[in-house]
Coordinates of C-alpha atoms in Angstrom, one line a residue:
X298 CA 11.9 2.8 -4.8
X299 CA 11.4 6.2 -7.1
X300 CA 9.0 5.1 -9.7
X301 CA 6.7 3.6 -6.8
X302 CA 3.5 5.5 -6.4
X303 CA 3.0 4.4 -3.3
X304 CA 6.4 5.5 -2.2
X305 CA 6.0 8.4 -3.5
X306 CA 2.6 9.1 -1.6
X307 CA 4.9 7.8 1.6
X308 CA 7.6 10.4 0.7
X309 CA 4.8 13.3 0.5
X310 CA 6.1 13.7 -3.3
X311 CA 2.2 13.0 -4.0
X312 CA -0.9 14.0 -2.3
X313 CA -3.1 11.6 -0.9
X314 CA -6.5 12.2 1.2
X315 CA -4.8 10.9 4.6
X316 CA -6.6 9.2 7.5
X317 CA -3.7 7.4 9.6
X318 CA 0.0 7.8 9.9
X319 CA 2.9 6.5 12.0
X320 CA 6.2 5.4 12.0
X321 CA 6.0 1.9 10.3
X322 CA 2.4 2.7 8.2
X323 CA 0.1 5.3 5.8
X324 CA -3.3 5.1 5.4
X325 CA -5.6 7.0 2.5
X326 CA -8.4 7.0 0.6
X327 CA -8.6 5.2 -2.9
X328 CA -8.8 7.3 -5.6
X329 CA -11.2 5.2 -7.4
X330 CA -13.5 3.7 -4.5
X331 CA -15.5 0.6 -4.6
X332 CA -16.9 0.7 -1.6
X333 CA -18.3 3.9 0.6
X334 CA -14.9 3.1 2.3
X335 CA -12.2 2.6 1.0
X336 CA -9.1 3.1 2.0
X337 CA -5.3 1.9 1.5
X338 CA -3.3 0.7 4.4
X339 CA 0.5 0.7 3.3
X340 CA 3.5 0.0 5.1
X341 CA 6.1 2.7 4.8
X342 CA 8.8 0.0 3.8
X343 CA 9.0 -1.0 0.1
X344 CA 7.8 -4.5 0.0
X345 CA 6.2 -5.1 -3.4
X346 CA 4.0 -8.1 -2.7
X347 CA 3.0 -9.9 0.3
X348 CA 5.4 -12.9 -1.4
X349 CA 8.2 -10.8 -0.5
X350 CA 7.5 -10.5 3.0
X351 CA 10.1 -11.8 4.9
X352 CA 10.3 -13.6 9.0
X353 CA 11.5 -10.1 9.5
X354 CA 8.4 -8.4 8.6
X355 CA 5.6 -10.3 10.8
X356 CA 5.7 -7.6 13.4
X357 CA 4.8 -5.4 10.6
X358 CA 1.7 -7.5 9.0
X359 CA 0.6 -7.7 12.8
X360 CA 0.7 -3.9 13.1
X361 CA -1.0 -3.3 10.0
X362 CA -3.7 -5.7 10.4
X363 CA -4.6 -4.2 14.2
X364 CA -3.9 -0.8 12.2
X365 CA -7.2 -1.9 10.1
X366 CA -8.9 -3.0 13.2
X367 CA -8.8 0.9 14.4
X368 CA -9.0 2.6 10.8
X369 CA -12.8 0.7 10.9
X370 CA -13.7 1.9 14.5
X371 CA -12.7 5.6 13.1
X372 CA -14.7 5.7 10.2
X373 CA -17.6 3.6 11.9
X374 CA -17.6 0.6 10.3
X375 CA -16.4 -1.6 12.5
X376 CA -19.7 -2.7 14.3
X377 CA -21.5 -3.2 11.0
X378 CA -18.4 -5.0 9.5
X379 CA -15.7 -4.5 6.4
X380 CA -13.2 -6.5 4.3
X381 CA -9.7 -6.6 4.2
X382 CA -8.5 -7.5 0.7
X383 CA -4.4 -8.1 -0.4
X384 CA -4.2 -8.3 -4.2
X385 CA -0.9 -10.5 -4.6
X386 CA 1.0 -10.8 -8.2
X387 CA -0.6 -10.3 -11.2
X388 CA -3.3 -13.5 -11.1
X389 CA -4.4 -11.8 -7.9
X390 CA -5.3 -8.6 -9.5
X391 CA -2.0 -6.6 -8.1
X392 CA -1.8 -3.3 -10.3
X393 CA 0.6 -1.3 -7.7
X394 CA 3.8 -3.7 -7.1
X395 CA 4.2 -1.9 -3.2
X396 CA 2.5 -4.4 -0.8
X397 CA -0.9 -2.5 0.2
X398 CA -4.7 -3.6 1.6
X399 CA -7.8 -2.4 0.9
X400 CA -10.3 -1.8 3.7
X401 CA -13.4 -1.6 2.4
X402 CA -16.8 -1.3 4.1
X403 CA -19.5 1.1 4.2
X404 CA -22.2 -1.2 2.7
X405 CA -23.2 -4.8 2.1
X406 CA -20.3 -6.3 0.4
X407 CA -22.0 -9.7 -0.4
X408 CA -20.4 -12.8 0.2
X409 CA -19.3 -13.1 -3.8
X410 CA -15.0 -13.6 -3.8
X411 CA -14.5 -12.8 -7.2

């Protein structure tokens, strides 16, 4: 998708501070952190809201979710714990229409949803 800006950070057309890549996903650092971490975990295929996500993608949602799993060993904050958040459609808070999760951690992040 051109106008994506996720796509294009996938493409390399735009820099991003990068702390995993592989075939299927791209992982960076936010631009505008909430968190001490916080980092975006993409999947290199355009899918522009988890509602989208098709039978055929599960494999992918696994990977990315075991993906997050090591993201929070590597920046140590696995033992003390993170979150995991998918915005989904506008309601949801979505702002970038390319399926993405935040993985946040680095602090006490209360129990407070919204």
């Amino acid at each position: 998708m051109e106008d994506c800006v996720f796509c294009g950070i996938v493409n390399k057309n735009i820099p991003a501070k990068i702390v995993y890549e592989d075939e299927q996903v791209l992982a960076f650092h936010d631009l505008h952190p909430i968190a001490p971490v916080h980092v975006l975990i993409i999947p290199k295929k355009h899918i522009a809201r988890l509602n989208e996500a098709t039978e055929m993608d599960k494999a992918l949602l696994g990977h990315i979710l075991l993906i997050a799993k090591e993201i929070a060993s590597s920046l140590g904050i696995a033992e003390s714990g993170f979150r995991l958040v998918n915005n989904c459609g506008q309601d949801g808070g979505q702002v970038i229409y390319h399926l993405h999760f935040h993985l946040l951690g680095g602090k006490h992040l209360g129990t407070k949803i919204a």
